[in-house]
């Protein structure tokens, strides 16, 4: 049990933004909480699930998660939903309608933007959803504000009959700060009251609710203008005033402590009146926002002049001191003060790779050997690393579940050069359940000549090993029904003879199975079954070592991609025909090795044998 869960009211704790939000949701009296894991939002639900007196679940995807929360809200319970920025794209269908229908119990949606793209395929700005869906946006700058704002968001939701978007960024989610916590305030659940004119969103019913949605924005604007979440901070250097929000505020305050700042926490609707007041007292007004110029454009549309924003600052990445200081000093025509910009330190290069004994390596090793014979569409997960060295065995990665549809499109758009190539879609178990099932159904329905490989490692590996319907465990670790992938894909229409289950550690079997299935002009599915090495389901085997005297330097083991195998020495030899080739003699770090034996499968001279593990220094 975490310290945050056990903490008494008025206790001060060092909490990440994610942990602080979880505490705030619980204190607000929420009864239903749902999410799909995605960095940087994952830990919110993991933390929240530890608290009593509420229901928390990993949903199969973000759309379902939001719909679960909507159902809770319709029943009068305060409900909460969390996801990363791209997850809100998945949930947007439900989102755009519930903002018309409104809420009963408070409904708060936490969406975490990955500013800087540390673990995402794009850097979209979720504040657009507030404008698109006509709902308010709150933006905390640190953990304390995240805790306070999520509690206020429930009150705002109920007062204005609207979902509320709590927009986070990676820095808020993961950086820790001191938070003073309070106590849970329970809220009675009224239960669901049937009201088809409100909840059955036919065109006739929806049209009747649009005027209320429009009127709500007027009320929200008045609240934003007077909200204590938006505050003026005076400064003696009035050459430049700043309008900012979220963690960018922290950077502005650090860099320009003497400048006036309008710090916005209630950022949509934009409080134009407050900004006009700030602008009247400074020579230049700079809007500092990550990442898109949303506030800047709104303010310019409202008629404000002398506004700077993205003409000075980038639309990519965090607005750190190294970005802000040169831009602002350039605006006022001042040289940079000595030592004002932090020196850039390039870290030691650490290319991302798979873990030792990762079951995905066996699949990509086999695909790399078939590289000239296949086109390979990939998906979102640990296995996206298959695009890198040494496998180079992915051609595309676009979005969750996209491997299926893209593979079908490749199949239907064959050219003379690709007509004889196999088309392979690679997808993980959690991702297949998230968004891959409709794509496979589409392949079957449209008679696609595609081989789908479902990498079942019994976890949502990329986000830290969360459970899903294929693991047999719930969010809280309790036993749950476990999906049988072979039966599932057969139910989606794949012929039983075209469903193959293989052990990815058996490289010859994996290679042979892929080669056989791509040769059959029909939909087929290969399911690999080995748990993630970091999961509770994995059984570690005896480690291995290389016999130096037997190793021929062929480097086949290196091509498996295991980081426990490294090159010990190289040697260049000349063949009889005068050509040269490089030999790579390897060694295995027995402390890292888990004994999966994939390297043994690849080793011709049988130079890899069991070893005693290296003792770890105390």
Coordinates of C-alpha atoms in Angstrom, one line a residue, residues 34-529:
X34 CA -11.4 3.8 -16.1
X35 CA -8.4 4.1 -18.4
X36 CA -6.3 2.4 -21.0
X37 CA -2.5 2.5 -20.2
X38 CA -0.5 5.0 -22.1
X39 CA 2.6 7.0 -21.2
X40 CA 2.6 9.5 -19.6
X41 CA -0.8 8.9 -18.0
X42 CA -0.5 5.2 -17.0
X43 CA 0.3 5.6 -13.3
X44 CA -2.9 7.5 -12.5
X45 CA -5.1 4.4 -12.6
X46 CA -2.5 2.2 -11.1
X47 CA -2.3 4.5 -8.1
X48 CA -6.1 5.1 -8.0
X49 CA -6.8 1.4 -8.0
X50 CA -5.1 1.2 -4.5
X51 CA -7.8 3.4 -2.9
X52 CA -10.9 1.9 -1.3
X53 CA -14.6 2.8 -2.0
X54 CA -14.3 3.1 -5.8
X55 CA -14.3 0.9 -8.9
X56 CA -11.3 1.1 -11.2
X57 CA -10.6 -0.8 -14.4
X58 CA -8.3 -1.2 -17.3
X59 CA -10.6 -0.9 -20.3
X60 CA -9.9 -2.6 -23.6
X61 CA -9.4 0.8 -25.2
X62 CA -9.9 4.5 -24.5
X63 CA -13.3 4.7 -26.2
X64 CA -14.6 2.0 -24.0
X65 CA -12.9 3.6 -21.0
X66 CA -14.7 6.9 -21.6
X67 CA -18.0 5.1 -22.2
X68 CA -17.7 3.3 -18.8
X69 CA -17.1 6.7 -17.1
X70 CA -20.1 8.2 -19.0
X71 CA -22.3 5.4 -17.8
X72 CA -21.1 6.1 -14.2
X73 CA -21.9 9.8 -14.6
X74 CA -25.3 9.1 -16.1
X75 CA -26.0 7.0 -12.9
X76 CA -25.2 10.0 -10.7
X77 CA -21.7 8.9 -9.7
X78 CA -18.7 11.1 -10.0
X79 CA -16.6 9.4 -12.7
X80 CA -13.1 9.8 -14.0
X81 CA -11.3 8.6 -17.1
X82 CA -7.6 8.9 -18.0
X83 CA -5.6 8.4 -21.3
X84 CA -2.7 9.8 -23.2
X85 CA -3.2 12.3 -26.0
X86 CA -3.5 9.9 -28.9
X87 CA -6.0 7.9 -26.8
X88 CA -8.4 10.8 -26.9
X89 CA -8.6 10.4 -30.7
X90 CA -9.9 6.9 -30.1
X91 CA -12.4 8.2 -27.5
X92 CA -13.5 11.2 -29.5
X93 CA -16.7 9.6 -30.9
X94 CA -18.2 9.3 -27.4
X95 CA -16.7 12.6 -26.3
X96 CA -18.3 14.7 -29.0
X97 CA -21.7 13.4 -28.2
X98 CA -21.6 13.4 -24.3
X99 CA -20.7 17.1 -24.4
X100 CA -24.0 17.7 -26.0
X101 CA -26.0 15.5 -23.6
X102 CA -24.1 16.7 -20.5
X103 CA -23.6 14.9 -17.2
X104 CA -25.3 14.0 -14.0
X105 CA -22.4 13.0 -11.7
X106 CA -19.2 15.0 -12.4
X107 CA -17.2 13.6 -15.3
X108 CA -13.5 14.5 -15.5
X109 CA -11.2 13.4 -18.4
X110 CA -7.5 13.6 -17.7
X111 CA -5.5 13.6 -21.0
X112 CA -1.7 13.6 -20.9
X113 CA 0.2 15.2 -23.8
X114 CA 3.6 13.9 -24.6
X115 CA 5.3 17.3 -25.2
X116 CA 8.7 16.4 -26.9
X117 CA 7.5 13.0 -28.1
X118 CA 9.5 10.9 -25.6
X119 CA 7.2 7.9 -26.2
X120 CA 4.6 8.8 -28.8
X121 CA 4.2 9.0 -32.6
X122 CA 3.0 12.6 -32.6
X123 CA 2.9 15.7 -30.4
X124 CA -0.8 16.7 -30.8
X125 CA -2.1 19.4 -28.5
X126 CA -5.2 18.2 -26.7
X127 CA -6.4 21.7 -26.0
X128 CA -8.0 21.6 -29.4
X129 CA -10.6 19.2 -28.0
X130 CA -11.9 21.9 -25.6
X131 CA -12.8 24.1 -28.6
X132 CA -14.0 21.3 -30.7
X133 CA -16.3 19.8 -28.0
X134 CA -17.2 23.1 -26.3
X135 CA -15.9 22.0 -22.8
X136 CA -13.7 23.7 -20.3
X137 CA -10.0 23.0 -19.9
X138 CA -7.9 23.1 -16.7
X139 CA -4.1 23.0 -16.9
X140 CA -2.0 22.3 -13.7
X141 CA 1.6 23.4 -13.5
X142 CA 2.7 21.0 -10.8
X143 CA 1.6 18.1 -8.6
X144 CA -0.2 20.4 -6.0
X145 CA -2.2 22.1 -8.7
X146 CA -3.0 18.8 -10.4
X147 CA -4.4 17.5 -7.0
X148 CA -6.4 20.7 -6.5
X149 CA -7.6 21.1 -10.0
X150 CA -9.0 17.6 -10.4
X151 CA -11.1 18.1 -7.3
X152 CA -12.4 21.5 -8.6
X153 CA -13.0 19.9 -12.0
X154 CA -15.7 17.6 -10.5
X155 CA -17.4 20.7 -9.0
X156 CA -17.2 22.6 -12.3
X157 CA -18.5 19.6 -14.2
X158 CA -21.6 19.4 -12.1
X159 CA -22.2 23.1 -11.9
X160 CA -22.0 23.6 -15.7
X161 CA -23.4 20.2 -16.8
X162 CA -20.3 19.3 -18.8
X163 CA -17.4 17.0 -18.9
X164 CA -14.1 18.8 -17.9
X165 CA -10.8 18.2 -19.6
X166 CA -7.7 18.2 -17.3
X167 CA -4.8 18.7 -19.7
X168 CA -1.5 17.3 -18.5
X169 CA 1.9 17.0 -20.0
X170 CA 4.8 14.6 -19.3
X171 CA 6.5 17.0 -17.0
X172 CA 3.4 17.4 -14.8
X173 CA 2.7 13.7 -14.8
X174 CA 6.1 12.4 -13.9
X175 CA 7.9 15.2 -11.9
X176 CA 7.4 15.0 -8.1
X177 CA 6.5 17.9 -5.9
X178 CA 5.2 18.4 -2.3
X179 CA 1.4 18.0 -2.1
X180 CA -0.7 18.7 1.0
X181 CA -3.6 16.2 0.9
X182 CA -7.1 16.3 2.4
X183 CA -9.8 13.8 3.1
X184 CA -12.4 12.0 1.0
X185 CA -15.8 13.6 0.7
X186 CA -18.4 11.0 -0.2
X187 CA -21.1 11.7 -2.8
X188 CA -24.4 9.9 -2.9
X189 CA -25.2 8.1 -6.1
X190 CA -28.7 8.8 -7.4
X191 CA -28.8 5.9 -9.7
X192 CA -29.7 6.0 -13.4
X193 CA -33.0 7.8 -14.3
X194 CA -34.4 7.0 -17.6
X195 CA -34.7 10.1 -19.8
X196 CA -34.7 9.1 -23.5
X197 CA -35.0 12.6 -24.8
X198 CA -31.7 13.4 -23.2
X199 CA -29.8 10.2 -23.5
X200 CA -31.0 8.7 -26.8
X201 CA -29.0 11.0 -29.1
X202 CA -31.1 10.9 -32.3
X203 CA -30.8 14.0 -34.4
X204 CA -34.2 15.4 -33.1
X205 CA -33.1 15.0 -29.5
X206 CA -29.6 16.3 -30.0
X207 CA -30.8 19.4 -31.8
X208 CA -32.8 20.3 -28.8
X209 CA -29.7 20.3 -26.6
X210 CA -27.4 22.3 -28.8
X211 CA -28.7 25.7 -27.5
X212 CA -27.9 24.7 -24.0
X213 CA -24.4 23.7 -25.0
X214 CA -23.9 27.1 -26.7
X215 CA -25.3 29.0 -23.7
X216 CA -22.9 27.0 -21.5
X217 CA -19.9 28.5 -23.1
X218 CA -21.0 32.0 -22.1
X219 CA -21.2 30.9 -18.5
X220 CA -17.8 29.2 -18.7
X221 CA -16.2 32.3 -20.1
X222 CA -17.5 34.3 -17.2
X223 CA -16.2 31.7 -14.8
X224 CA -12.8 31.8 -16.5
X225 CA -12.6 35.6 -16.2
X226 CA -13.2 35.4 -12.4
X227 CA -11.6 32.0 -11.6
X228 CA -9.0 31.9 -8.8
X229 CA -7.1 29.4 -11.1
X230 CA -6.2 32.4 -13.2
X231 CA -4.0 34.9 -11.4
X232 CA -2.0 38.1 -12.1
X233 CA 1.5 38.2 -10.8
X234 CA 3.0 41.7 -10.9
X235 CA 6.6 42.5 -11.8
X236 CA 8.7 45.7 -12.0
X237 CA 10.2 45.0 -15.5
X238 CA 7.2 45.9 -17.6
X239 CA 8.9 45.7 -21.0
X240 CA 7.4 42.2 -21.4
X241 CA 4.5 40.6 -19.8
X242 CA 3.7 36.9 -20.2
X243 CA 0.5 34.9 -20.6
X244 CA 1.2 31.2 -19.9
X245 CA -0.1 28.0 -18.5
X246 CA 1.0 24.5 -17.3
X247 CA 4.7 23.7 -16.7
X248 CA 5.6 26.5 -19.1
X249 CA 4.7 28.9 -16.3
X250 CA 7.4 27.4 -14.2
X251 CA 10.0 28.0 -16.9
X252 CA 8.8 31.6 -17.4
X253 CA 9.0 32.3 -13.6
X254 CA 12.5 30.8 -13.4
X255 CA 13.8 32.8 -16.4
X256 CA 12.1 36.2 -15.8
X257 CA 11.3 36.6 -12.1
X258 CA 10.9 40.4 -12.5
X259 CA 8.3 40.3 -15.3
X260 CA 4.5 40.4 -14.9
X261 CA 2.8 37.1 -15.6
X262 CA -0.8 36.1 -16.1
X263 CA -0.8 32.5 -15.0
X264 CA -3.8 30.6 -16.4
X265 CA -5.1 27.4 -14.9
X266 CA -8.6 27.7 -16.4
X267 CA -7.4 28.0 -20.0
X268 CA -10.5 27.5 -22.1
X269 CA -12.6 29.5 -22.7
X270 CA -9.7 32.0 -22.9
X271 CA -10.3 34.9 -20.4
X272 CA -9.7 37.7 -22.9
X273 CA -10.6 40.4 -20.4
X274 CA -7.8 39.3 -18.1
X275 CA -5.3 39.2 -21.0
X276 CA -6.4 42.7 -22.1
X277 CA -5.7 44.0 -18.6
X278 CA -2.3 42.4 -18.6
X279 CA -1.5 43.8 -22.1
X280 CA -2.4 47.4 -21.1
X281 CA 0.4 47.5 -18.6
X282 CA 3.3 46.1 -20.6
X283 CA 5.2 47.1 -23.8
X284 CA 5.0 43.6 -25.3
X285 CA 2.9 40.6 -24.5
X286 CA 4.3 37.1 -25.0
X287 CA 2.1 34.0 -25.0
X288 CA 4.1 31.0 -23.8
X289 CA 2.2 27.8 -24.5
X290 CA 3.1 24.2 -25.4
X291 CA 2.7 23.3 -28.2
X292 CA 0.3 25.0 -30.6
X293 CA -0.6 28.7 -30.8
X294 CA -4.2 28.2 -29.5
X295 CA -4.4 31.0 -27.0
X296 CA -2.4 33.2 -29.2
X297 CA -4.8 32.8 -32.1
X298 CA -7.8 33.3 -29.9
X299 CA -6.4 36.5 -28.5
X300 CA -5.5 37.8 -32.0
X301 CA -9.0 37.0 -33.2
X302 CA -10.4 39.0 -30.3
X303 CA -8.5 42.0 -31.6
X304 CA -5.5 42.2 -29.3
X305 CA -2.3 43.6 -30.9
X306 CA 1.3 43.6 -29.9
X307 CA 1.1 39.9 -29.1
X308 CA 4.1 37.6 -29.6
X309 CA 4.1 33.8 -29.5
X310 CA 5.1 31.4 -32.1
X311 CA 6.9 34.1 -34.0
X312 CA 9.5 33.8 -31.3
X313 CA 9.0 30.3 -29.8
X314 CA 8.9 26.9 -31.4
X315 CA 5.8 24.7 -31.8
X316 CA 7.8 21.6 -31.0
X317 CA 9.0 20.4 -27.6
X318 CA 9.1 22.0 -24.1
X319 CA 9.6 25.7 -23.7
X320 CA 12.6 25.3 -21.3
X321 CA 15.0 28.1 -20.2
X322 CA 17.3 27.2 -23.1
X323 CA 14.5 28.1 -25.5
X324 CA 12.9 31.0 -23.6
X325 CA 16.0 33.1 -22.7
X326 CA 17.5 33.6 -26.2
X327 CA 14.0 34.3 -27.7
X328 CA 13.0 36.9 -25.2
X329 CA 16.4 38.6 -25.0
X330 CA 16.4 38.8 -28.8
X331 CA 12.9 40.5 -28.7
X332 CA 14.2 43.3 -26.4
X333 CA 17.5 43.5 -28.2
X334 CA 19.7 42.5 -25.3
X335 CA 22.7 40.2 -25.3
X336 CA 22.4 37.0 -23.4
X337 CA 23.7 37.3 -19.8
X338 CA 26.7 35.1 -19.2
X339 CA 25.7 31.7 -17.8
X340 CA 22.0 32.3 -18.4
X341 CA 21.6 29.4 -20.8
X342 CA 22.3 25.9 -19.4
X343 CA 25.1 24.1 -21.3
X344 CA 23.7 21.4 -23.6
X345 CA 24.9 17.9 -22.5
X346 CA 24.7 15.1 -25.0
X347 CA 24.0 11.9 -23.1
X348 CA 25.9 8.7 -23.9
X349 CA 24.0 7.2 -26.9
X350 CA 21.7 4.4 -25.8
X351 CA 19.7 3.1 -28.7
X352 CA 16.4 1.5 -27.7
X353 CA 16.4 -2.3 -27.9
X354 CA 14.5 -5.2 -26.6
X355 CA 15.1 -6.9 -23.3
X356 CA 17.3 -10.1 -23.0
X357 CA 15.0 -13.1 -23.9
X358 CA 12.2 -10.9 -25.2
X359 CA 10.0 -13.3 -27.2
X360 CA 9.5 -10.7 -30.0
X361 CA 13.2 -11.1 -31.0
X362 CA 12.6 -14.6 -32.4
X363 CA 9.8 -13.3 -34.7
X364 CA 11.9 -10.4 -36.0
X365 CA 14.9 -12.6 -36.5
X366 CA 12.8 -14.8 -38.7
X367 CA 11.2 -11.9 -40.5
X368 CA 14.7 -10.4 -41.1
X369 CA 15.7 -13.6 -42.9
X370 CA 12.6 -13.4 -45.1
X371 CA 13.0 -9.6 -45.6
X372 CA 13.2 -9.7 -49.4
X373 CA 10.1 -11.8 -49.6
X374 CA 7.7 -9.8 -47.4
X375 CA 6.2 -6.4 -46.8
X376 CA 5.7 -5.9 -43.0
X377 CA 3.2 -3.5 -41.4
X378 CA 3.8 -2.9 -37.7
X379 CA 1.9 -1.4 -34.8
X380 CA 2.3 0.5 -31.5
X381 CA 4.1 -1.4 -28.7
X382 CA 7.5 -2.7 -27.6
X383 CA 7.6 -4.7 -30.8
X384 CA 7.9 -1.4 -32.8
X385 CA 11.6 -1.8 -32.0
X386 CA 11.6 -4.5 -34.7
X387 CA 12.1 -1.6 -37.1
X388 CA 15.6 -1.1 -35.7
X389 CA 19.0 -2.8 -35.7
X390 CA 19.7 -5.7 -36.2
X391 CA 16.3 -6.8 -37.5
X392 CA 15.2 -3.9 -39.7
X393 CA 12.0 -5.9 -40.0
X394 CA 9.1 -3.3 -40.1
X395 CA 8.0 -1.1 -43.0
X396 CA 5.3 0.9 -41.2
X397 CA 4.0 2.0 -37.8
X398 CA 1.2 4.5 -37.8
X399 CA -1.3 4.1 -34.9
X400 CA -2.9 1.5 -32.6
X401 CA -4.3 -1.4 -34.6
X402 CA -3.2 0.2 -38.0
X403 CA -1.1 -2.8 -38.9
X404 CA -4.2 -4.7 -40.0
X405 CA -5.8 -2.2 -42.3
X406 CA -2.5 -1.1 -43.7
X407 CA -1.6 -4.7 -44.5
X408 CA -4.9 -5.1 -46.4
X409 CA -4.3 -1.9 -48.3
X410 CA -0.8 -3.2 -49.3
X411 CA -2.4 -6.4 -50.4
X412 CA -5.0 -4.7 -52.6
X413 CA -2.5 -2.3 -54.1
X414 CA 0.1 -4.8 -55.3
X415 CA 2.3 -3.8 -58.2
X416 CA 4.3 -5.9 -60.7
X417 CA 7.3 -5.7 -58.3
X418 CA 5.3 -6.7 -55.2
X419 CA 2.7 -9.2 -56.6
X420 CA 4.6 -12.2 -55.3
X421 CA 5.6 -10.8 -51.9
X422 CA 3.9 -11.9 -48.7
X423 CA 2.1 -9.3 -46.6
X424 CA 2.6 -9.6 -42.9
X425 CA 0.9 -7.5 -40.1
X426 CA 2.6 -7.7 -36.7
X427 CA 0.6 -6.7 -33.6
X428 CA 0.8 -7.2 -29.9
X429 CA -1.8 -9.0 -27.7
X430 CA -3.0 -5.8 -25.9
X431 CA -3.0 -3.8 -29.1
X432 CA -4.9 -6.5 -31.0
X433 CA -7.6 -6.4 -28.3
X434 CA -7.5 -2.6 -28.3
X435 CA -8.0 -1.9 -32.0
X436 CA -6.8 -4.9 -34.1
X437 CA -9.9 -7.0 -34.0
X438 CA -11.9 -4.9 -36.5
X439 CA -8.9 -4.8 -38.8
X440 CA -8.6 -8.6 -38.9
X441 CA -12.3 -8.9 -39.5
X442 CA -11.9 -6.5 -42.4
X443 CA -9.1 -8.7 -43.8
X444 CA -11.3 -11.8 -43.6
X445 CA -14.4 -10.1 -44.9
X446 CA -12.5 -8.7 -47.9
X447 CA -10.5 -11.9 -48.6
X448 CA -7.2 -10.3 -47.9
X449 CA -4.0 -12.2 -48.6
X450 CA -2.4 -11.2 -45.3
X451 CA -0.6 -13.1 -42.5
X452 CA -1.2 -11.5 -39.1
X453 CA 1.3 -12.3 -36.3
X454 CA -0.1 -11.7 -32.8
X455 CA 2.7 -11.4 -30.4
X456 CA 1.1 -12.7 -27.2
X457 CA 3.4 -11.9 -24.3
X458 CA 0.6 -11.7 -21.7
X459 CA 1.1 -8.0 -20.8
X460 CA 0.8 -4.4 -22.0
X461 CA 4.6 -4.3 -22.2
X462 CA 5.3 -0.8 -23.6
X463 CA 3.7 1.0 -20.7
X464 CA 5.1 -1.1 -17.9
X465 CA 3.4 -4.4 -17.8
X466 CA -0.3 -3.7 -17.2
X467 CA -3.0 -6.4 -17.4
X468 CA -5.6 -6.8 -20.1
X469 CA -8.2 -9.3 -21.1
X470 CA -5.5 -11.7 -22.4
X471 CA -3.6 -11.9 -19.2
X472 CA -6.2 -13.5 -16.9
X473 CA -5.7 -10.7 -14.3
X474 CA -7.6 -7.5 -13.6
X475 CA -6.2 -4.0 -12.8
X476 CA -6.0 -5.0 -9.2
X477 CA -4.3 -8.3 -9.9
X478 CA -7.4 -10.5 -9.2
X479 CA -8.1 -13.5 -11.4
X480 CA -10.2 -12.6 -14.5
X481 CA -11.4 -14.5 -17.6
X482 CA -8.6 -14.9 -20.1
X483 CA -9.2 -14.5 -23.8
X484 CA -8.2 -17.5 -26.0
X485 CA -6.7 -15.8 -29.0
X486 CA -7.0 -18.8 -31.3
X487 CA -10.7 -19.1 -30.6
X488 CA -11.1 -15.3 -30.9
X489 CA -9.6 -15.1 -34.4
X490 CA -11.5 -18.2 -35.5
X491 CA -14.7 -16.4 -34.4
X492 CA -13.6 -13.4 -36.6
X493 CA -13.6 -15.8 -39.6
X494 CA -10.1 -17.1 -39.9
X495 CA -10.1 -20.7 -41.1
X496 CA -9.0 -23.1 -38.3
X497 CA -6.3 -24.6 -40.5
X498 CA -4.8 -21.1 -41.0
X499 CA -4.4 -20.4 -37.3
X500 CA -1.0 -21.4 -36.0
X501 CA 0.3 -21.2 -32.5
X502 CA 4.1 -21.3 -32.0
X503 CA 6.8 -20.8 -29.4
X504 CA 8.8 -17.8 -30.5
X505 CA 11.9 -19.2 -28.8
X506 CA 12.0 -22.0 -31.4
X507 CA 13.5 -20.1 -34.3
X508 CA 13.4 -22.8 -37.0
X509 CA 9.7 -23.4 -36.2
X510 CA 8.9 -19.7 -36.3
X511 CA 10.7 -19.2 -39.6
X512 CA 9.1 -22.3 -41.2
X513 CA 5.6 -21.3 -40.0
X514 CA 5.9 -17.7 -41.4
X515 CA 7.2 -19.0 -44.7
X516 CA 4.4 -21.5 -45.0
X517 CA 1.6 -19.0 -44.2
X518 CA 2.7 -16.2 -46.5
X519 CA 2.7 -18.8 -49.3
X520 CA -1.0 -19.5 -48.8
X521 CA -3.3 -16.9 -50.6
X522 CA -5.7 -16.5 -47.8
X523 CA -6.0 -14.8 -44.4
X524 CA -3.9 -16.5 -41.8
X525 CA -2.9 -15.8 -38.2
X526 CA 0.2 -16.9 -36.3
X527 CA 0.1 -16.5 -32.5
X528 CA 3.3 -16.5 -30.5
X529 CA 3.0 -17.6 -26.9

